[in-house]
């Protein structure tokens, strides 16, 4: 039976760890596993989500805040790990060889009724990828750790009913921060992270009319503010629900439909 809705949640989002849940009523995937296996289990349990529905893990890139819990979580639940060869080479720990599935750009992987499409993004990592997850006609994007909004990102964002979108830093806060110059350049130099302003420009000019949820993701602890980011996007949101994905815990679960959307508490 074709499905037409997806349940989504951020389990954590920020430089201290990133993990995103996307699934239907019977199968799900995790995009990135940057928090421990124990924390992943605890947060999913609090949300009423079952690890037994998780059928695969997709890794965006090799930075520690995206792979910290990967080896333990994948091994404990025998989960296949979809990961590019370059990202795998950059990981500093061993993943069970029988669980590795080499991922290629623009490839679409079927996980039950879910389809996951990968595409290259701009970031200072080996082979960084973003992901579009669909179930029937419903589409959710996971777009974080992005230095700039490339054509591929715009193309996929235009199709999203919901998206996790990086809003890493505020320009003024970053410019006034005590960060050394080289780190400021790494963040804002085109291969690091997406600013509030860059993300807002993408949202204003390229969101589809049917988008219902936007989860602001990977906010900097020092160079952004959740209230600031939420207020900035809310001014332009219309009917889109704006959610800030926390670096300290999980969001609620949201149910995304192809035509309509409703809040879901499991």
Short mmCIF file of C-alpha atoms in Angstrom, two decimals:
data_model
loop_
_atom_site.label_atom_id
_atom_site.label_comp_id
_atom_site.label_asym_id
_atom_site.label_seq_id
_atom_site.Cartn_x
_atom_site.Cartn_y
_atom_site.Cartn_z
CA UNK A 1 0.00 0.00 0.00
CA UNK A 2 1.39 3.39 -0.95
CA UNK A 3 1.93 5.76 1.95
CA UNK A 4 1.43 9.49 1.92
CA UNK A 5 2.69 10.68 5.28
CA UNK A 6 5.93 10.88 7.18
CA UNK A 7 6.65 11.25 10.89
CA UNK A 8 9.67 13.45 11.55
CA UNK A 9 11.65 14.58 14.59
CA UNK A 10 15.02 15.99 15.45
CA UNK A 11 16.64 13.98 18.25
CA UNK A 12 19.41 16.59 18.54
CA UNK A 13 20.71 19.34 16.31
CA UNK A 14 23.91 21.31 16.76
CA UNK A 15 27.68 21.07 16.92
CA UNK A 16 27.31 18.80 19.97
CA UNK A 17 25.44 16.17 17.93
CA UNK A 18 22.97 15.72 15.08
CA UNK A 19 20.38 12.99 14.56
CA UNK A 20 17.13 13.17 12.58
CA UNK A 21 14.26 10.65 12.45
CA UNK A 22 12.07 10.25 9.38
CA UNK A 23 9.62 7.38 8.97
CA UNK A 24 6.15 6.14 8.16
CA UNK A 25 3.96 3.88 10.31
CA UNK A 26 6.14 0.80 9.84
CA UNK A 27 9.68 1.76 8.84
CA UNK A 28 12.04 4.65 9.44
CA UNK A 29 15.57 5.86 8.90
CA UNK A 30 17.98 7.98 10.89
CA UNK A 31 19.99 10.66 9.14
CA UNK A 32 23.25 10.98 11.08
CA UNK A 33 23.98 9.53 14.51
CA UNK A 34 25.90 12.26 16.30
CA UNK A 35 24.63 11.43 19.79
CA UNK A 36 25.34 8.26 21.73
CA UNK A 37 23.39 5.05 21.23
CA UNK A 38 21.97 5.41 24.75
CA UNK A 39 20.80 8.98 24.18
CA UNK A 40 19.26 8.03 20.83
CA UNK A 41 17.30 5.23 22.52
CA UNK A 42 16.20 7.43 25.43
CA UNK A 43 15.00 10.27 23.23
CA UNK A 44 13.12 8.00 20.86
CA UNK A 45 11.47 6.28 23.81
CA UNK A 46 10.31 9.62 25.20
CA UNK A 47 8.76 10.39 21.81
CA UNK A 48 7.03 7.03 21.57
CA UNK A 49 9.20 5.97 18.62
CA UNK A 50 10.55 2.45 18.29
CA UNK A 51 14.11 1.63 17.32
CA UNK A 52 12.72 -1.57 15.82
CA UNK A 53 11.08 0.52 13.09
CA UNK A 54 14.44 1.98 12.12
CA UNK A 55 15.70 0.03 9.10
CA UNK A 56 18.77 2.03 8.02
CA UNK A 57 21.14 4.87 8.84
CA UNK A 58 22.22 7.48 6.31
CA UNK A 59 25.36 9.50 7.02
CA UNK A 60 25.82 12.99 5.59
CA UNK A 61 29.55 13.37 6.32
CA UNK A 62 32.31 12.25 8.67
CA UNK A 63 32.46 15.07 11.24
CA UNK A 64 32.16 13.78 14.80
CA UNK A 65 28.90 15.57 15.56
CA UNK A 66 27.27 13.45 12.84
CA UNK A 67 28.79 10.02 13.50
CA UNK A 68 29.58 9.82 17.22
CA UNK A 69 27.06 7.06 17.94
CA UNK A 70 27.25 5.27 14.59
CA UNK A 71 29.41 2.23 15.36
CA UNK A 72 27.51 1.23 18.51
CA UNK A 73 24.01 1.96 17.25
CA UNK A 74 24.42 0.23 13.89
CA UNK A 75 26.02 -2.84 15.45
CA UNK A 76 23.50 -3.19 18.29
CA UNK A 77 20.50 -3.10 15.93
CA UNK A 78 22.20 -4.61 12.84
CA UNK A 79 21.34 -1.54 10.80
CA UNK A 80 22.77 -1.04 7.32
CA UNK A 81 24.79 2.16 7.06
CA UNK A 82 24.54 4.11 3.80
CA UNK A 83 27.73 6.10 3.52
CA UNK A 84 29.97 7.31 0.70
CA UNK A 85 33.45 5.82 0.38
CA UNK A 86 35.05 9.20 1.06
CA UNK A 87 32.98 9.68 4.21
CA UNK A 88 33.78 6.15 5.35
CA UNK A 89 37.49 6.77 4.84
CA UNK A 90 37.22 9.88 6.99
CA UNK A 91 35.61 8.12 9.95
CA UNK A 92 37.95 7.50 12.88
CA UNK A 93 36.40 4.25 14.01
CA UNK A 94 35.44 0.91 12.55
CA UNK A 95 31.96 0.17 11.29
CA UNK A 96 31.05 -3.48 10.91
CA UNK A 97 31.92 -4.36 7.34
CA UNK A 98 28.76 -6.39 6.79
CA UNK A 99 26.64 -3.32 7.57
CA UNK A 100 28.31 -0.92 5.15
CA UNK A 101 26.40 0.06 2.01
CA UNK A 102 28.45 2.37 -0.22
CA UNK A 103 26.38 5.39 -1.21
CA UNK A 104 26.70 7.31 -4.46
CA UNK A 105 25.56 10.80 -5.37
CA UNK A 106 22.06 11.18 -6.88
CA UNK A 107 21.35 7.57 -5.91
CA UNK A 108 17.85 6.67 -4.66
CA UNK A 109 17.66 3.92 -2.04
CA UNK A 110 14.42 2.13 -1.19
CA UNK A 111 13.85 1.34 2.48
CA UNK A 112 10.49 -0.36 2.49
CA UNK A 113 8.04 2.30 1.29
CA UNK A 114 10.56 5.05 1.92
CA UNK A 115 12.79 6.37 -0.84
CA UNK A 116 15.96 8.25 0.06
CA UNK A 117 17.75 10.33 -2.55
CA UNK A 118 21.25 11.67 -1.91
CA UNK A 119 22.95 14.65 -3.53
CA UNK A 120 26.21 16.49 -3.03
CA UNK A 121 26.30 19.60 -0.87
CA UNK A 122 28.93 22.27 -0.24
CA UNK A 123 30.78 21.63 3.03
CA UNK A 124 34.35 21.15 4.18
CA UNK A 125 34.18 17.36 4.35
CA UNK A 126 35.23 14.48 2.09
CA UNK A 127 32.00 13.72 0.19
CA UNK A 128 29.20 15.57 2.02
CA UNK A 129 25.64 14.77 1.01
CA UNK A 130 22.14 16.00 1.75
CA UNK A 131 19.08 13.76 1.65
CA UNK A 132 15.51 13.88 0.38
CA UNK A 133 13.15 11.31 1.89
CA UNK A 134 9.83 10.54 0.26
CA UNK A 135 6.84 8.34 1.04
CA UNK A 136 4.32 8.33 -1.75
CA UNK A 137 4.12 11.96 -2.81
CA UNK A 138 5.25 13.38 0.55
CA UNK A 139 8.82 14.71 0.67
CA UNK A 140 11.06 15.78 3.53
CA UNK A 141 14.56 17.22 3.13
CA UNK A 142 17.51 17.11 5.52
CA UNK A 143 19.69 20.09 4.61
CA UNK A 144 22.33 20.93 7.22
CA UNK A 145 26.07 21.69 7.21
CA UNK A 146 25.88 23.65 3.99
CA UNK A 147 28.28 26.40 2.93
CA UNK A 148 26.00 27.81 0.24
CA UNK A 149 22.65 27.13 -1.40
CA UNK A 150 23.70 25.40 -4.61
CA UNK A 151 21.37 24.60 -7.53
CA UNK A 152 20.84 21.04 -6.28
CA UNK A 153 19.71 22.27 -2.89
CA UNK A 154 17.30 24.76 -4.45
CA UNK A 155 15.92 22.07 -6.78
CA UNK A 156 15.14 19.72 -3.89
CA UNK A 157 13.97 22.40 -1.46
CA UNK A 158 11.31 23.43 -3.98
CA UNK A 159 9.75 19.97 -3.61
CA UNK A 160 9.65 19.72 0.20
CA UNK A 161 6.52 19.43 2.29
CA UNK A 162 8.84 19.83 5.27
CA UNK A 163 12.56 20.33 5.75
CA UNK A 164 15.31 20.39 8.32
CA UNK A 165 17.19 23.52 7.19
CA UNK A 166 20.43 24.80 8.65
CA UNK A 167 20.31 28.24 10.27
CA UNK A 168 23.70 28.11 11.89
CA UNK A 169 24.67 31.69 12.64
CA UNK A 170 23.57 35.30 12.72
CA UNK A 171 25.97 37.54 10.79
CA UNK A 172 26.19 40.21 13.49
CA UNK A 173 26.66 37.73 16.33
CA UNK A 174 29.40 35.94 14.41
CA UNK A 175 31.23 39.15 13.55
CA UNK A 176 31.23 40.21 17.23
CA UNK A 177 32.08 36.79 18.65
CA UNK A 178 35.45 36.03 20.26
CA UNK A 179 36.08 33.29 17.68
CA UNK A 180 39.47 33.60 15.97
CA UNK A 181 39.44 34.98 12.43
CA UNK A 182 40.24 31.63 10.78
CA UNK A 183 37.25 29.99 12.48
CA UNK A 184 34.91 32.79 11.47
CA UNK A 185 36.13 32.34 7.91
CA UNK A 186 35.63 28.59 8.10
CA UNK A 187 32.03 29.08 9.23
CA UNK A 188 31.03 31.82 6.77
CA UNK A 189 33.49 31.35 3.92
CA UNK A 190 31.26 29.37 1.57
CA UNK A 191 32.17 25.81 2.62
CA UNK A 192 31.09 25.90 6.25
CA UNK A 193 27.58 26.70 7.37
CA UNK A 194 24.44 28.48 6.26
CA UNK A 195 23.54 31.74 8.00
CA UNK A 196 20.09 32.84 9.10
CA UNK A 197 20.06 35.31 6.21
CA UNK A 198 21.09 32.73 3.59
CA UNK A 199 18.55 30.20 4.85
CA UNK A 200 15.81 32.83 4.98
CA UNK A 201 16.54 33.83 1.40
CA UNK A 202 16.15 30.19 0.33
CA UNK A 203 12.91 29.92 2.31
CA UNK A 204 11.37 33.13 0.96
CA UNK A 205 12.23 32.61 -2.69
CA UNK A 206 12.10 28.84 -3.17
CA UNK A 207 9.68 27.20 -0.74
CA UNK A 208 6.72 25.48 -2.42
CA UNK A 209 3.20 26.63 -1.70
CA UNK A 210 2.42 23.31 0.00
CA UNK A 211 5.27 23.38 2.55
CA UNK A 212 3.85 22.95 6.06
CA UNK A 213 6.86 22.65 8.41
CA UNK A 214 10.35 24.09 8.58
CA UNK A 215 12.69 22.88 11.30
CA UNK A 216 15.53 25.35 11.85
CA UNK A 217 18.58 23.19 12.48
CA UNK A 218 22.22 23.15 13.59
CA UNK A 219 22.04 26.51 15.38
CA UNK A 220 25.35 27.70 16.78
CA UNK A 221 25.50 27.91 20.56
CA UNK A 222 27.57 31.11 20.47
CA UNK A 223 26.63 32.79 17.20
CA UNK A 224 22.88 32.39 17.05
CA UNK A 225 19.84 32.54 19.26
CA UNK A 226 16.75 30.30 18.99
CA UNK A 227 14.34 33.18 19.62
CA UNK A 228 16.10 35.36 17.06
CA UNK A 229 16.00 32.68 14.37
CA UNK A 230 12.39 31.74 15.09
CA UNK A 231 11.26 35.38 15.01
CA UNK A 232 13.11 36.06 11.76
CA UNK A 233 11.45 33.16 9.93
CA UNK A 234 8.03 33.59 11.53
CA UNK A 235 7.71 37.02 9.94
CA UNK A 236 7.73 35.35 6.53
CA UNK A 237 6.22 31.95 7.37
CA UNK A 238 2.59 32.37 6.40
CA UNK A 239 0.99 28.96 7.06
CA UNK A 240 4.33 27.19 7.52
CA UNK A 241 4.98 26.07 11.10
CA UNK A 242 8.46 27.14 12.21
CA UNK A 243 10.21 24.88 14.73
CA UNK A 244 13.66 25.37 16.23
CA UNK A 245 15.49 22.04 16.56
CA UNK A 246 17.28 22.12 19.89
CA UNK A 247 20.90 21.26 20.64
CA UNK A 248 19.79 20.09 24.11
CA UNK A 249 17.06 17.58 23.31
CA UNK A 250 14.49 16.23 20.93
CA UNK A 251 11.70 18.10 19.19
CA UNK A 252 8.18 16.76 19.20
CA UNK A 253 7.11 14.44 16.39
CA UNK A 254 5.40 16.04 13.41
CA UNK A 255 3.29 14.18 10.88
CA UNK A 256 3.71 15.47 7.34
CA UNK A 257 1.09 14.83 4.67
CA UNK A 258 1.22 15.35 0.93
CA UNK A 259 -1.78 17.68 1.03
CA UNK A 260 -2.36 18.48 4.68
CA UNK A 261 -0.28 18.33 7.86
CA UNK A 262 -1.14 17.77 11.47
CA UNK A 263 0.79 17.82 14.73
CA UNK A 264 1.30 14.32 16.05
CA UNK A 265 2.01 13.30 19.62
CA UNK A 266 2.82 9.60 19.74
#
